[in-house]
């Protein structure tokens, strides 16, 4: 009904013209003393033809609307929107299609330039990260030659530098879609222990106890990106826990939790901790916080089909849980 009323409104001037014709003929016939039956007969016949033409026009209008609506719904899968448009019936439609074609051409050119620039940036980040790892490795070796408090502090800071470099590369790769994913079944224990070994030095340096009893659970995921999530959660746990412990646990429903006894997160910050660049109250206390780590964790979890949630109580610690029970896997 709404489409019919819209169609009639679009043709309101034609309808008004027909009504005015009837009024004019009626007035003229009345002035000349001609019986009004001479007006009603042609009016009824013309009205019947008008209704038929309106119905046919409305059917064509509805079909064209459905065709355009289908193009709008399927626009993401169409490589040529202009070529998919229905044939122009009027000069105005030809003008509109010509305008759409010019806009589409300009959009394609700008999109091509943007994608080329993005590829160049991604390549630059990848090369930079791989190049920066060489001097980092050399500095690690040099610092390990002498065990002094100063060297231990420098090693810890160098570890942070390497972590931020890896985070930059992860940020770029997460924007590349599913091209970097290798989904298959893995032993969860191997992934967790690899992340624990990477951060073992940080736990020892901060004198924080790590509790992990192992697990025989197998999960469908991507090993590298799930390991990245666990590493980021351990990094945050170490950063915001001055004393106490960090516990990694896996329950029977394949939910992996990283629980710390740190400073916790304030209730007003909880809804936004996964937002890009949001540091919250704790981040303002720690001037080195970037607000990127948890954002990247959420992005990676979403791409893997895992659900990442958080619980916290200020002064008593935080718990981050990754639900690994299901993966929306579809075999090809």
CSV table of C-alpha atoms in Angstrom, one decimal, residues 92-206:
chain,number,residue,atom,x,y,z
A,92,UNK,CA,16.1,11.6,-16.4
A,93,UNK,CA,17.0,7.9,-15.6
A,94,UNK,CA,19.7,8.0,-18.3
A,95,UNK,CA,21.2,11.1,-16.6
A,96,UNK,CA,21.1,9.5,-13.2
A,97,UNK,CA,22.7,6.3,-14.5
A,98,UNK,CA,25.4,8.4,-16.2
A,99,UNK,CA,26.0,10.2,-12.9
A,100,UNK,CA,26.2,6.9,-11.0
A,101,UNK,CA,28.7,5.6,-13.5
A,102,UNK,CA,31.0,8.6,-13.1
A,103,UNK,CA,30.8,8.3,-9.3
A,104,UNK,CA,31.5,4.6,-9.4
A,105,UNK,CA,34.5,5.1,-11.6
A,106,UNK,CA,35.9,7.8,-9.2
A,107,UNK,CA,35.2,5.5,-6.3
A,108,UNK,CA,37.1,2.6,-8.0
A,109,UNK,CA,40.1,4.8,-8.7
A,110,UNK,CA,40.2,6.1,-5.1
A,111,UNK,CA,39.7,2.6,-3.7
A,112,UNK,CA,42.6,1.3,-5.8
A,113,UNK,CA,44.9,4.1,-4.6
A,114,UNK,CA,43.9,3.5,-1.0
A,115,UNK,CA,44.5,-0.3,-1.2
A,116,UNK,CA,47.9,0.3,-2.9
A,117,UNK,CA,48.8,2.7,-0.1
A,118,UNK,CA,47.6,0.2,2.6
A,119,UNK,CA,49.6,-2.6,1.0
A,120,UNK,CA,52.7,-0.4,1.0
A,121,UNK,CA,52.1,0.5,4.7
A,122,UNK,CA,51.6,-3.2,5.6
A,123,UNK,CA,54.8,-4.2,3.8
A,124,UNK,CA,56.7,-1.4,5.5
A,125,UNK,CA,55.5,-2.4,8.9
A,126,UNK,CA,56.3,-6.1,8.3
A,127,UNK,CA,59.9,-5.2,7.0
A,128,UNK,CA,60.4,-2.8,9.9
A,129,UNK,CA,59.4,-5.3,12.5
A,130,UNK,CA,61.7,-8.0,11.0
A,131,UNK,CA,64.6,-5.5,10.8
A,132,UNK,CA,64.2,-4.2,14.3
A,133,UNK,CA,64.3,-7.8,15.7
A,134,UNK,CA,67.9,-8.1,14.6
A,135,UNK,CA,69.4,-5.4,16.8
A,136,UNK,CA,67.0,-6.5,19.6
A,137,UNK,CA,68.5,-10.0,19.4
A,138,UNK,CA,72.0,-8.6,19.5
A,139,UNK,CA,71.3,-6.4,22.5
A,140,UNK,CA,69.8,-9.4,24.3
A,141,UNK,CA,73.0,-11.4,23.8
A,142,UNK,CA,75.1,-8.5,25.0
A,143,UNK,CA,73.0,-7.9,28.1
A,144,UNK,CA,73.1,-11.6,29.0
A,145,UNK,CA,76.9,-11.7,29.1
A,146,UNK,CA,76.9,-9.9,32.5
A,147,UNK,CA,74.3,-10.4,35.2
A,148,UNK,CA,73.9,-7.1,36.9
A,149,UNK,CA,70.8,-5.3,38.2
A,150,UNK,CA,71.2,-2.7,35.4
A,151,UNK,CA,71.4,-5.4,32.7
A,152,UNK,CA,68.3,-7.1,34.1
A,153,UNK,CA,66.3,-3.9,34.0
A,154,UNK,CA,67.5,-3.2,30.5
A,155,UNK,CA,66.6,-6.7,29.4
A,156,UNK,CA,63.1,-6.2,30.8
A,157,UNK,CA,62.7,-2.9,28.9
A,158,UNK,CA,64.1,-4.6,25.8
A,159,UNK,CA,61.4,-7.3,26.2
A,160,UNK,CA,58.8,-4.5,26.2
A,161,UNK,CA,60.3,-3.1,23.0
A,162,UNK,CA,60.1,-6.4,21.3
A,163,UNK,CA,56.5,-6.9,22.5
A,164,UNK,CA,55.4,-3.5,21.1
A,165,UNK,CA,57.1,-4.3,17.8
A,166,UNK,CA,55.2,-7.6,17.6
A,167,UNK,CA,52.0,-5.7,18.5
A,168,UNK,CA,52.5,-3.3,15.6
A,169,UNK,CA,52.8,-6.2,13.2
A,170,UNK,CA,49.7,-8.0,14.7
A,171,UNK,CA,47.7,-4.8,14.3
A,172,UNK,CA,48.5,-4.7,10.6
A,173,UNK,CA,47.8,-8.4,10.1
A,174,UNK,CA,44.5,-8.3,11.9
A,175,UNK,CA,43.3,-5.8,9.2
A,176,UNK,CA,44.0,-8.3,6.4
A,177,UNK,CA,40.9,-10.4,7.2
A,178,UNK,CA,41.1,-14.2,7.3
A,179,UNK,CA,44.1,-14.5,5.0
A,180,UNK,CA,46.4,-15.0,8.0
A,181,UNK,CA,44.3,-17.7,9.8
A,182,UNK,CA,45.1,-21.4,9.9
A,183,UNK,CA,42.1,-23.0,11.6
A,184,UNK,CA,42.5,-26.5,12.8
A,185,UNK,CA,42.5,-28.6,16.0
A,186,UNK,CA,45.3,-27.9,18.5
A,187,UNK,CA,46.3,-29.0,22.0
A,188,UNK,CA,45.5,-26.0,24.2
A,189,UNK,CA,48.2,-27.0,26.7
A,190,UNK,CA,51.0,-26.4,24.0
A,191,UNK,CA,49.7,-23.0,23.2
A,192,UNK,CA,49.4,-21.9,26.8
A,193,UNK,CA,52.9,-23.2,27.8
A,194,UNK,CA,54.5,-21.4,24.9
A,195,UNK,CA,53.0,-18.1,26.1
A,196,UNK,CA,54.0,-18.9,29.7
A,197,UNK,CA,57.6,-19.6,28.7
A,198,UNK,CA,57.8,-16.2,26.8
A,199,UNK,CA,56.7,-14.3,30.0
A,200,UNK,CA,58.5,-16.5,32.5
A,201,UNK,CA,61.3,-13.9,32.9
A,202,UNK,CA,58.8,-11.2,33.6
A,203,UNK,CA,57.1,-13.2,36.4
A,204,UNK,CA,60.4,-14.0,38.0
A,205,UNK,CA,61.6,-10.4,37.8
A,206,UNK,CA,58.3,-9.1,39.4
